[in-house]
mmCIF file of C-alpha atoms in Angstrom:
data_model
loop_
_atom_site.group_PDB
_atom_site.id
_atom_site.type_symbol
_atom_site.label_atom_id
_atom_site.label_comp_id
_atom_site.label_asym_id
_atom_site.label_seq_id
_atom_site.Cartn_x
_atom_site.Cartn_y
_atom_site.Cartn_z
ATOM 1 C CA UNK A 1150 0.000 0.000 0.000
ATOM 2 C CA UNK A 1151 1.367 3.343 -1.007
ATOM 3 C CA UNK A 1152 1.415 5.865 1.813
ATOM 4 C CA UNK A 1153 0.737 9.498 0.947
ATOM 5 C CA UNK A 1154 3.152 11.993 2.336
ATOM 6 C CA UNK A 1155 1.541 15.139 3.718
ATOM 7 C CA UNK A 1156 3.683 18.163 3.103
ATOM 8 C CA UNK A 1157 4.484 20.150 6.196
ATOM 9 C CA UNK A 1158 2.719 23.481 6.534
ATOM 10 C CA UNK A 1159 4.941 26.500 6.804
ATOM 11 C CA UNK A 1160 4.995 27.819 10.361
ATOM 12 C CA UNK A 1161 2.489 30.537 11.144
ATOM 13 C CA UNK A 1162 4.199 33.891 11.654
ATOM 14 C CA UNK A 1163 4.465 34.806 15.312
ATOM 15 C CA UNK A 1164 4.938 38.004 17.268
ATOM 16 C CA UNK A 1165 8.531 36.947 17.910
ATOM 17 C CA UNK A 1166 9.175 36.499 14.177
ATOM 18 C CA UNK A 1167 7.828 39.996 13.482
ATOM 19 C CA UNK A 1168 10.023 41.396 16.249
ATOM 20 C CA UNK A 1169 13.099 39.710 14.784
ATOM 21 C CA UNK A 1170 12.329 40.936 11.271
ATOM 22 C CA UNK A 1171 11.775 44.504 12.472
ATOM 23 C CA UNK A 1172 14.765 44.474 14.828
ATOM 24 C CA UNK A 1173 12.690 45.396 17.864
ATOM 25 C CA UNK A 1174 11.439 43.704 21.011
ATOM 26 C CA UNK A 1175 8.324 41.559 21.265
ATOM 27 C CA UNK A 1176 6.811 44.171 23.590
ATOM 28 C CA UNK A 1177 7.297 46.889 20.966
ATOM 29 C CA UNK A 1178 5.520 44.815 18.330
ATOM 30 C CA UNK A 1179 2.674 44.251 20.791
ATOM 31 C CA UNK A 1180 2.380 47.988 21.407
ATOM 32 C CA UNK A 1181 2.262 48.696 17.672
ATOM 33 C CA UNK A 1182 -0.374 46.007 17.076
ATOM 34 C CA UNK A 1183 -2.487 47.463 19.893
ATOM 35 C CA UNK A 1184 -2.235 51.027 18.600
ATOM 36 C CA UNK A 1185 -0.166 52.446 21.440
ATOM 37 C CA UNK A 1186 0.807 56.108 20.948
ATOM 38 C CA UNK A 1187 4.123 55.583 22.771
ATOM 39 C CA UNK A 1188 5.998 54.164 19.764
ATOM 40 C CA UNK A 1189 8.032 56.379 17.420
ATOM 41 C CA UNK A 1190 6.640 56.619 13.892
ATOM 42 C CA UNK A 1191 9.748 55.134 12.270
ATOM 43 C CA UNK A 1192 9.466 52.095 14.561
ATOM 44 C CA UNK A 1193 5.755 51.766 13.730
ATOM 45 C CA UNK A 1194 6.614 51.827 10.022
ATOM 46 C CA UNK A 1195 9.308 49.180 10.481
ATOM 47 C CA UNK A 1196 7.002 46.867 12.434
ATOM 48 C CA UNK A 1197 4.148 47.297 9.950
ATOM 49 C CA UNK A 1198 6.535 46.480 7.087
ATOM 50 C CA UNK A 1199 7.571 43.270 8.868
ATOM 51 C CA UNK A 1200 3.928 42.376 9.515
ATOM 52 C CA UNK A 1201 3.138 42.798 5.829
ATOM 53 C CA UNK A 1202 6.243 40.884 4.706
ATOM 54 C CA UNK A 1203 5.499 37.915 6.976
ATOM 55 C CA UNK A 1204 1.727 38.111 6.472
ATOM 56 C CA UNK A 1205 1.327 38.111 10.245
ATOM 57 C CA UNK A 1206 -2.274 38.108 11.493
ATOM 58 C CA UNK A 1207 -2.743 38.911 15.200
ATOM 59 C CA UNK A 1208 -4.601 36.165 17.011
ATOM 60 C CA UNK A 1209 -7.306 38.249 18.615
ATOM 61 C CA UNK A 1210 -8.940 35.348 20.438
ATOM 62 C CA UNK A 1211 -5.677 34.116 21.954
ATOM 63 C CA UNK A 1212 -4.648 37.641 22.879
ATOM 64 C CA UNK A 1213 -8.034 38.218 24.488
ATOM 65 C CA UNK A 1214 -7.743 35.081 26.612
ATOM 66 C CA UNK A 1215 -4.185 35.875 27.630
ATOM 67 C CA UNK A 1216 -4.683 39.536 28.425
ATOM 68 C CA UNK A 1217 -8.385 39.596 29.326
ATOM 69 C CA UNK A 1218 -8.855 42.218 26.612
ATOM 70 C CA UNK A 1219 -11.512 42.000 23.891
ATOM 71 C CA UNK A 1220 -9.932 44.461 21.447
ATOM 72 C CA UNK A 1221 -13.410 46.034 21.142
ATOM 73 C CA UNK A 1222 -14.773 49.382 22.280
ATOM 74 C CA UNK A 1223 -18.367 50.549 22.509
ATOM 75 C CA UNK A 1224 -19.975 53.702 21.169
ATOM 76 C CA UNK A 1225 -22.906 54.328 23.511
ATOM 77 C CA UNK A 1226 -25.594 56.702 22.229
ATOM 78 C CA UNK A 1227 -28.505 57.236 24.670
ATOM 79 C CA UNK A 1228 -30.876 58.384 21.918
ATOM 80 C CA UNK A 1229 -33.786 57.141 19.847
ATOM 81 C CA UNK A 1230 -32.621 55.107 16.841
ATOM 82 C CA UNK A 1231 -34.475 57.384 14.389
ATOM 83 C CA UNK A 1232 -32.802 60.452 15.833
ATOM 84 C CA UNK A 1233 -29.368 58.838 15.678
ATOM 85 C CA UNK A 1234 -29.633 57.961 11.993
ATOM 86 C CA UNK A 1235 -31.398 61.223 11.092
ATOM 87 C CA UNK A 1236 -28.924 63.726 12.522
ATOM 88 C CA UNK A 1237 -25.810 64.421 10.397
ATOM 89 C CA UNK A 1238 -23.870 65.346 13.539
ATOM 90 C CA UNK A 1239 -23.758 61.693 14.568
ATOM 91 C CA UNK A 1240 -22.599 60.580 11.121
ATOM 92 C CA UNK A 1241 -19.638 62.966 11.276
ATOM 93 C CA UNK A 1242 -18.655 61.890 14.791
ATOM 94 C CA UNK A 1243 -18.839 58.182 13.913
ATOM 95 C CA UNK A 1244 -16.746 58.821 10.812
ATOM 96 C CA UNK A 1245 -14.031 60.372 12.950
ATOM 97 C CA UNK A 1246 -14.164 57.562 15.518
ATOM 98 C CA UNK A 1247 -13.882 54.810 12.914
ATOM 99 C CA UNK A 1248 -11.071 56.631 11.120
ATOM 100 C CA UNK A 1249 -8.985 56.545 14.306
ATOM 101 C CA UNK A 1250 -9.922 52.964 15.199
ATOM 102 C CA UNK A 1251 -8.966 51.830 11.689
ATOM 103 C CA UNK A 1252 -5.402 52.716 12.628
ATOM 104 C CA UNK A 1253 -5.549 50.304 15.572
ATOM 105 C CA UNK A 1254 -6.557 46.687 16.153
ATOM 106 C CA UNK A 1255 -9.781 47.666 17.912
ATOM 107 C CA UNK A 1256 -13.292 47.176 16.532
ATOM 108 C CA UNK A 1257 -16.351 49.295 17.320
ATOM 109 C CA UNK A 1258 -19.610 48.090 18.834
ATOM 110 C CA UNK A 1259 -22.524 50.510 18.394
ATOM 111 C CA UNK A 1260 -25.103 50.637 21.185
ATOM 112 C CA UNK A 1261 -28.032 53.002 20.574
ATOM 113 C CA UNK A 1262 -30.609 53.083 23.361
ATOM 114 C CA UNK A 1263 -32.741 55.988 24.576
ATOM 115 C CA UNK A 1264 -33.359 54.096 27.805
ATOM 116 C CA UNK A 1265 -32.265 50.846 29.388
ATOM 117 C CA UNK A 1266 -35.220 49.678 31.503
ATOM 118 C CA UNK A 1267 -34.050 46.055 31.568
ATOM 119 C CA UNK A 1268 -30.397 47.046 32.005
ATOM 120 C CA UNK A 1269 -29.394 45.148 28.875
ATOM 121 C CA UNK A 1270 -26.905 47.774 27.777
ATOM 122 C CA UNK A 1271 -25.217 47.964 31.154
ATOM 123 C CA UNK A 1272 -25.128 44.179 31.516
ATOM 124 C CA UNK A 1273 -23.466 43.940 28.118
ATOM 125 C CA UNK A 1274 -20.910 46.625 28.906
ATOM 126 C CA UNK A 1275 -20.082 45.289 32.362
ATOM 127 C CA UNK A 1276 -19.801 41.649 31.252
ATOM 128 C CA UNK A 1277 -16.365 42.079 29.736
ATOM 129 C CA UNK A 1278 -17.533 42.412 26.128
ATOM 130 C CA UNK A 1279 -15.630 45.645 25.522
ATOM 131 C CA UNK A 1280 -12.474 47.230 26.906
ATOM 132 C CA UNK A 1281 -13.728 50.820 26.954
ATOM 133 C CA UNK A 1282 -16.512 53.113 25.794
ATOM 134 C CA UNK A 1283 -17.248 56.418 24.113
ATOM 135 C CA UNK A 1284 -20.525 58.038 25.210
ATOM 136 C CA UNK A 1285 -22.114 60.776 23.080
ATOM 137 C CA UNK A 1286 -25.379 62.743 23.256
ATOM 138 C CA UNK A 1287 -25.986 61.969 26.913
ATOM 139 C CA UNK A 1288 -28.770 63.552 28.969
ATOM 140 C CA UNK A 1289 -29.178 64.394 32.636
ATOM 141 C CA UNK A 1290 -31.477 61.418 33.185
ATOM 142 C CA UNK A 1291 -29.199 58.828 31.590
ATOM 143 C CA UNK A 1292 -28.503 57.071 34.872
ATOM 144 C CA UNK A 1293 -27.546 53.835 33.135
ATOM 145 C CA UNK A 1294 -24.260 55.394 31.954
ATOM 146 C CA UNK A 1295 -23.637 57.497 35.053
ATOM 147 C CA UNK A 1296 -21.289 55.003 36.724
ATOM 148 C CA UNK A 1297 -19.862 53.401 33.622
ATOM 149 C CA UNK A 1298 -16.438 54.961 34.114
ATOM 150 C CA UNK A 1299 -16.053 53.039 37.388
ATOM 151 C CA UNK A 1300 -15.809 49.788 35.424
ATOM 152 C CA UNK A 1301 -13.816 50.733 32.307
ATOM 153 C CA UNK A 1302 -12.095 53.680 30.598
ATOM 154 C CA UNK A 1303 -14.732 56.069 29.223
ATOM 155 C CA UNK A 1304 -14.462 59.161 27.025
ATOM 156 C CA UNK A 1305 -17.471 61.439 26.715
ATOM 157 C CA UNK A 1306 -18.378 63.323 23.579
ATOM 158 C CA UNK A 1307 -19.487 66.571 25.140
ATOM 159 C CA UNK A 1308 -19.157 67.722 28.725
ATOM 160 C CA UNK A 1309 -20.775 65.142 31.019
ATOM 161 C CA UNK A 1310 -23.957 66.051 32.849
ATOM 162 C CA UNK A 1311 -24.348 64.568 36.313
ATOM 163 C CA UNK A 1312 -20.729 63.536 36.629
ATOM 164 C CA UNK A 1313 -18.581 66.350 35.286
ATOM 165 C CA UNK A 1314 -15.839 65.978 37.871
ATOM 166 C CA UNK A 1315 -12.151 66.589 37.227
ATOM 167 C CA UNK A 1316 -11.483 62.890 36.609
ATOM 168 C CA UNK A 1317 -13.805 62.595 33.599
ATOM 169 C CA UNK A 1318 -12.365 62.518 30.091
ATOM 170 C CA UNK A 1319 -14.286 64.404 27.422
ATOM 171 C CA UNK A 1320 -13.997 66.175 24.083
ATOM 172 C CA UNK A 1321 -16.194 69.215 23.482
ATOM 173 C CA UNK A 1322 -16.335 72.706 22.040
ATOM 174 C CA UNK A 1323 -16.956 75.875 24.036
ATOM 175 C CA UNK A 1324 -20.679 76.006 23.311
ATOM 176 C CA UNK A 1325 -21.140 79.213 25.288
ATOM 177 C CA UNK A 1326 -18.490 81.077 23.298
ATOM 178 C CA UNK A 1327 -19.780 79.619 20.024
ATOM 179 C CA UNK A 1328 -23.315 80.794 20.750
ATOM 180 C CA UNK A 1329 -22.054 84.232 21.742
ATOM 181 C CA UNK A 1330 -20.266 84.590 18.408
ATOM 182 C CA UNK A 1331 -23.417 83.646 16.472
ATOM 183 C CA UNK A 1332 -25.690 85.994 18.409
ATOM 184 C CA UNK A 1333 -23.139 88.805 18.296
ATOM 185 C CA UNK A 1334 -23.172 88.531 14.507
ATOM 186 C CA UNK A 1335 -26.938 89.080 14.544
ATOM 187 C CA UNK A 1336 -26.484 92.087 16.831
ATOM 188 C CA UNK A 1337 -23.808 93.488 14.517
ATOM 189 C CA UNK A 1338 -26.298 93.237 11.658
ATOM 190 C CA UNK A 1339 -28.545 95.639 13.560
ATOM 191 C CA UNK A 1340 -31.048 93.054 14.800
ATOM 192 C CA UNK A 1341 -32.469 93.917 18.214
ATOM 193 C CA UNK A 1342 -35.423 91.543 18.715
ATOM 194 C CA UNK A 1343 -33.571 88.250 18.727
ATOM 195 C CA UNK A 1344 -35.132 84.956 19.759
ATOM 196 C CA UNK A 1345 -33.765 81.437 20.083
ATOM 197 C CA UNK A 1346 -34.820 77.850 19.525
ATOM 198 C CA UNK A 1347 -32.795 75.918 22.088
ATOM 199 C CA UNK A 1348 -31.627 72.360 22.257
ATOM 200 C CA UNK A 1349 -32.752 70.078 25.099
ATOM 201 C CA UNK A 1350 -32.182 71.688 28.484
ATOM 202 C CA UNK A 1351 -31.188 68.322 29.952
ATOM 203 C CA UNK A 1352 -28.042 68.313 27.792
ATOM 204 C CA UNK A 1353 -24.954 70.473 28.407
ATOM 205 C CA UNK A 1354 -24.867 71.576 24.743
ATOM 206 C CA UNK A 1355 -28.460 72.804 24.953
ATOM 207 C CA UNK A 1356 -27.859 74.565 28.259
ATOM 208 C CA UNK A 1357 -24.566 76.158 27.221
ATOM 209 C CA UNK A 1358 -25.839 77.475 23.886
ATOM 210 C CA UNK A 1359 -28.835 79.036 25.653
ATOM 211 C CA UNK A 1360 -26.493 80.619 28.204
ATOM 212 C CA UNK A 1361 -24.345 82.013 25.381
ATOM 213 C CA UNK A 1362 -27.464 83.483 23.747
ATOM 214 C CA UNK A 1363 -28.480 85.195 26.977
ATOM 215 C CA UNK A 1364 -24.965 86.422 27.723
ATOM 216 C CA UNK A 1365 -24.603 88.090 24.313
ATOM 217 C CA UNK A 1366 -27.967 89.849 24.572
ATOM 218 C CA UNK A 1367 -27.358 90.974 28.158
ATOM 219 C CA UNK A 1368 -23.998 92.439 27.154
ATOM 220 C CA UNK A 1369 -25.781 94.419 24.417
ATOM 221 C CA UNK A 1370 -28.595 95.536 26.737
ATOM 222 C CA UNK A 1371 -31.217 93.547 24.805
ATOM 223 C CA UNK A 1372 -34.105 91.409 26.030
ATOM 224 C CA UNK A 1373 -33.694 87.629 25.898
ATOM 225 C CA UNK A 1374 -37.203 86.404 26.643
ATOM 226 C CA UNK A 1375 -38.090 85.124 23.142
ATOM 227 C CA UNK A 1376 -37.106 81.533 23.942
ATOM 228 C CA UNK A 1377 -38.606 78.172 22.993
ATOM 229 C CA UNK A 1378 -37.143 74.766 23.750
ATOM 230 C CA UNK A 1379 -36.791 71.947 21.232
ATOM 231 C CA UNK A 1380 -35.049 68.588 20.951
ATOM 232 C CA UNK A 1381 -32.362 68.864 18.251
ATOM 233 C CA UNK A 1382 -34.811 67.587 15.600
ATOM 234 C CA UNK A 1383 -36.321 69.447 12.639
ATOM 235 C CA UNK A 1384 -39.876 68.568 13.689
ATOM 236 C CA UNK A 1385 -39.310 69.691 17.268
ATOM 237 C CA UNK A 1386 -37.818 72.977 16.080
ATOM 238 C CA UNK A 1387 -40.705 73.595 13.689
ATOM 239 C CA UNK A 1388 -43.196 73.244 16.539
ATOM 240 C CA UNK A 1389 -41.053 75.471 18.785
ATOM 241 C CA UNK A 1390 -40.764 78.126 16.042
ATOM 242 C CA UNK A 1391 -44.541 78.289 15.686
ATOM 243 C CA UNK A 1392 -44.899 78.753 19.440
ATOM 244 C CA UNK A 1393 -42.249 81.473 19.496
ATOM 245 C CA UNK A 1394 -43.825 83.424 16.628
ATOM 246 C CA UNK A 1395 -47.171 83.307 18.425
ATOM 247 C CA UNK A 1396 -45.887 85.030 21.569
ATOM 248 C CA UNK A 1397 -43.049 87.022 19.950
ATOM 249 C CA UNK A 1398 -44.268 87.871 16.436
ATOM 250 C CA UNK A 1399 -41.936 90.851 16.034
ATOM 251 C CA UNK A 1400 -38.610 89.030 16.271
ATOM 252 C CA UNK A 1401 -36.176 90.076 13.567
ATOM 253 C CA UNK A 1402 -33.580 87.344 14.120
ATOM 254 C CA UNK A 1403 -33.328 83.794 15.452
ATOM 255 C CA UNK A 1404 -30.431 81.843 16.884
ATOM 256 C CA UNK A 1405 -31.231 78.149 16.390
ATOM 257 C CA UNK A 1406 -29.099 75.694 18.360
ATOM 258 C CA UNK A 1407 -28.444 73.224 15.517
ATOM 259 C CA UNK A 1408 -28.499 73.151 11.722
ATOM 260 C CA UNK A 1409 -31.007 70.316 11.651
ATOM 261 C CA UNK A 1410 -33.368 72.322 13.848
ATOM 262 C CA UNK A 1411 -32.831 75.370 11.651
ATOM 263 C CA UNK A 1412 -34.162 73.351 8.692
ATOM 264 C CA UNK A 1413 -37.446 72.995 10.579
ATOM 265 C CA UNK A 1414 -37.394 76.677 11.539
ATOM 266 C CA UNK A 1415 -36.791 77.797 7.952
ATOM 267 C CA UNK A 1416 -39.755 75.737 6.783
ATOM 268 C CA UNK A 1417 -42.075 77.483 9.246
ATOM 269 C CA UNK A 1418 -40.766 80.929 8.288
ATOM 270 C CA UNK A 1419 -41.442 80.126 4.623
ATOM 271 C CA UNK A 1420 -44.962 78.927 5.470
ATOM 272 C CA UNK A 1421 -45.696 82.196 7.257
ATOM 273 C CA UNK A 1422 -44.259 84.364 4.514
ATOM 274 C CA UNK A 1423 -41.291 85.585 6.549
ATOM 275 C CA UNK A 1424 -38.306 86.226 4.280
ATOM 276 C CA UNK A 1425 -34.809 85.164 5.332
ATOM 277 C CA UNK A 1426 -32.713 87.154 5.988
ATOM 278 C CA UNK A 1427 -34.921 90.156 5.117
ATOM 279 C CA UNK A 1428 -37.611 89.773 7.780
ATOM 280 C CA UNK A 1429 -35.791 87.361 10.069
ATOM 281 C CA UNK A 1430 -32.071 86.606 10.004
ATOM 282 C CA UNK A 1431 -31.116 83.094 11.113
ATOM 283 C CA UNK A 1432 -27.890 81.763 12.613
ATOM 284 C CA UNK A 1433 -27.550 78.099 13.568
ATOM 285 C CA UNK A 1434 -24.909 75.775 15.045
ATOM 286 C CA UNK A 1435 -22.909 72.753 13.748
ATOM 287 C CA UNK A 1436 -21.982 73.430 10.091
ATOM 288 C CA UNK A 1437 -23.313 70.005 9.120
ATOM 289 C CA UNK A 1438 -24.590 69.063 5.627
ATOM 290 C CA UNK A 1439 -28.010 70.273 6.792
ATOM 291 C CA UNK A 1440 -26.668 73.848 6.667
ATOM 292 C CA UNK A 1441 -26.512 73.759 2.873
ATOM 293 C CA UNK A 1442 -29.409 71.388 2.175
ATOM 294 C CA UNK A 1443 -32.118 74.025 1.684
ATOM 295 C CA UNK A 1444 -32.741 76.839 -0.774
ATOM 296 C CA UNK A 1445 -31.170 79.334 1.651
ATOM 297 C CA UNK A 1446 -27.808 78.248 3.038
ATOM 298 C CA UNK A 1447 -27.296 78.796 6.747
ATOM 299 C CA UNK A 1448 -24.851 81.058 8.496
ATOM 300 C CA UNK A 1449 -23.729 78.769 11.295
ATOM 301 C CA UNK A 1450 -21.293 78.234 14.132
ATOM 302 C CA UNK A 1451 -19.026 75.475 12.888
ATOM 303 C CA UNK A 1452 -17.840 72.740 15.218
ATOM 304 C CA UNK A 1453 -15.345 70.138 13.932
ATOM 305 C CA UNK A 1454 -17.561 67.096 14.509
ATOM 306 C CA UNK A 1455 -15.448 64.588 12.580
ATOM 307 C CA UNK A 1456 -12.262 65.772 14.267
ATOM 308 C CA UNK A 1457 -14.014 65.540 17.629
ATOM 309 C CA UNK A 1458 -14.892 61.907 16.939
ATOM 310 C CA UNK A 1459 -11.279 61.190 15.972
ATOM 311 C CA UNK A 1460 -10.066 62.835 19.189
ATOM 312 C CA UNK A 1461 -12.528 60.834 21.329
ATOM 313 C CA UNK A 1462 -11.267 57.566 19.896
ATOM 314 C CA UNK A 1463 -7.642 58.654 20.196
ATOM 315 C CA UNK A 1464 -8.064 59.526 23.871
ATOM 316 C CA UNK A 1465 -9.717 56.177 24.565
ATOM 317 C CA UNK A 1466 -6.966 54.231 22.794
ATOM 318 C CA UNK A 1467 -4.349 56.128 24.777
ATOM 319 C CA UNK A 1468 -6.165 55.280 28.013
ATOM 320 C CA UNK A 1469 -6.370 51.623 27.029
ATOM 321 C CA UNK A 1470 -2.646 51.631 26.261
ATOM 322 C CA UNK A 1471 -1.918 52.888 29.781
ATOM 323 C CA UNK A 1472 -0.950 56.424 28.808
ATOM 324 C CA UNK A 1473 -0.991 58.455 32.029
ATOM 325 C CA UNK A 1474 -0.570 61.795 30.247
ATOM 326 C CA UNK A 1475 -4.032 61.877 28.646
ATOM 327 C CA UNK A 1476 -5.669 65.281 29.330
ATOM 328 C CA UNK A 1477 -9.082 65.090 30.959
ATOM 329 C CA UNK A 1478 -10.904 68.087 29.482
ATOM 330 C CA UNK A 1479 -10.345 68.663 25.767
ATOM 331 C CA UNK A 1480 -11.912 71.604 23.945
ATOM 332 C CA UNK A 1481 -11.823 72.152 20.195
ATOM 333 C CA UNK A 1482 -12.389 75.509 18.452
ATOM 334 C CA UNK A 1483 -15.540 76.823 16.804
ATOM 335 C CA UNK A 1484 -15.767 79.418 14.055
ATOM 336 C CA UNK A 1485 -18.574 81.354 12.412
ATOM 337 C CA UNK A 1486 -19.272 80.394 8.772
ATOM 338 C CA UNK A 1487 -21.050 83.138 6.829
ATOM 339 C CA UNK A 1488 -23.687 82.144 4.283
ATOM 340 C CA UNK A 1489 -27.049 83.501 3.092
ATOM 341 C CA UNK A 1490 -29.335 83.340 6.138
ATOM 342 C CA UNK A 1491 -27.656 86.149 8.094
#
């Protein structure tokens, strides 16, 4: 009987083989594979070249068992699913987050939940399924994420609400200063009866933009009582705009706390025959695609949403890599973008 001879498989590339090929230590290769920021760029390039040459594939499952790490992070969004997919702000932030994670070995788990009555989200997060989390669009009543940072590294997108202590990590813009710049532009145009459609007052962004509105008007000696609250949606802003025009019909300008809300506001102004910017000048906030989606492009306070997402992910990866120099409070600049509405 003829016996077949099975050819030996070539050995699978190992971390040690990559280290030898790159002329570095095993620990350095591990740091590069895990996206550590503590490795010089020329060393990163050398290791990545060795990985490509050897066709090395990190064994995620084995590494997870050995290190108790999952190589996954969660993006937690305490919002309604429709709102999440309907607001261009979220799309820009997620784009920035994934761009940074693509440079690492981490994958992203998306968790969208406006509430967690059965504690499913928290059970998932606290059961070792992810190594860290990014939380965006959080509200005062989101108790199910309030203590998340006690169990894993967490970076907040936006200043936290109930837990804004010095130990929290977050990326935000100065919403007060941004709102002041938008309202000041309206004042400089000679508008003196200025109203606002606010964001939710259970969110720091909504609160801070309202405070900026009031600060700018107070500094100019103008009244700031033409206020209606909305929910960062076009429909909510449309309803709020109708209410505002009922009790303050003589407003000559509006500061609307997001571009998406301004789309709803502009629709109501068109319905009522109010010209923009002739009768009512409008300034909004975000500089998202919604700002240029209508027949009248919006003058808006621009925040770098994609860059903010990138920074959130970068901070989290640095925390996961043990970087003790990560700054806690990170603010990015805003700027006023001039278009047709004001």
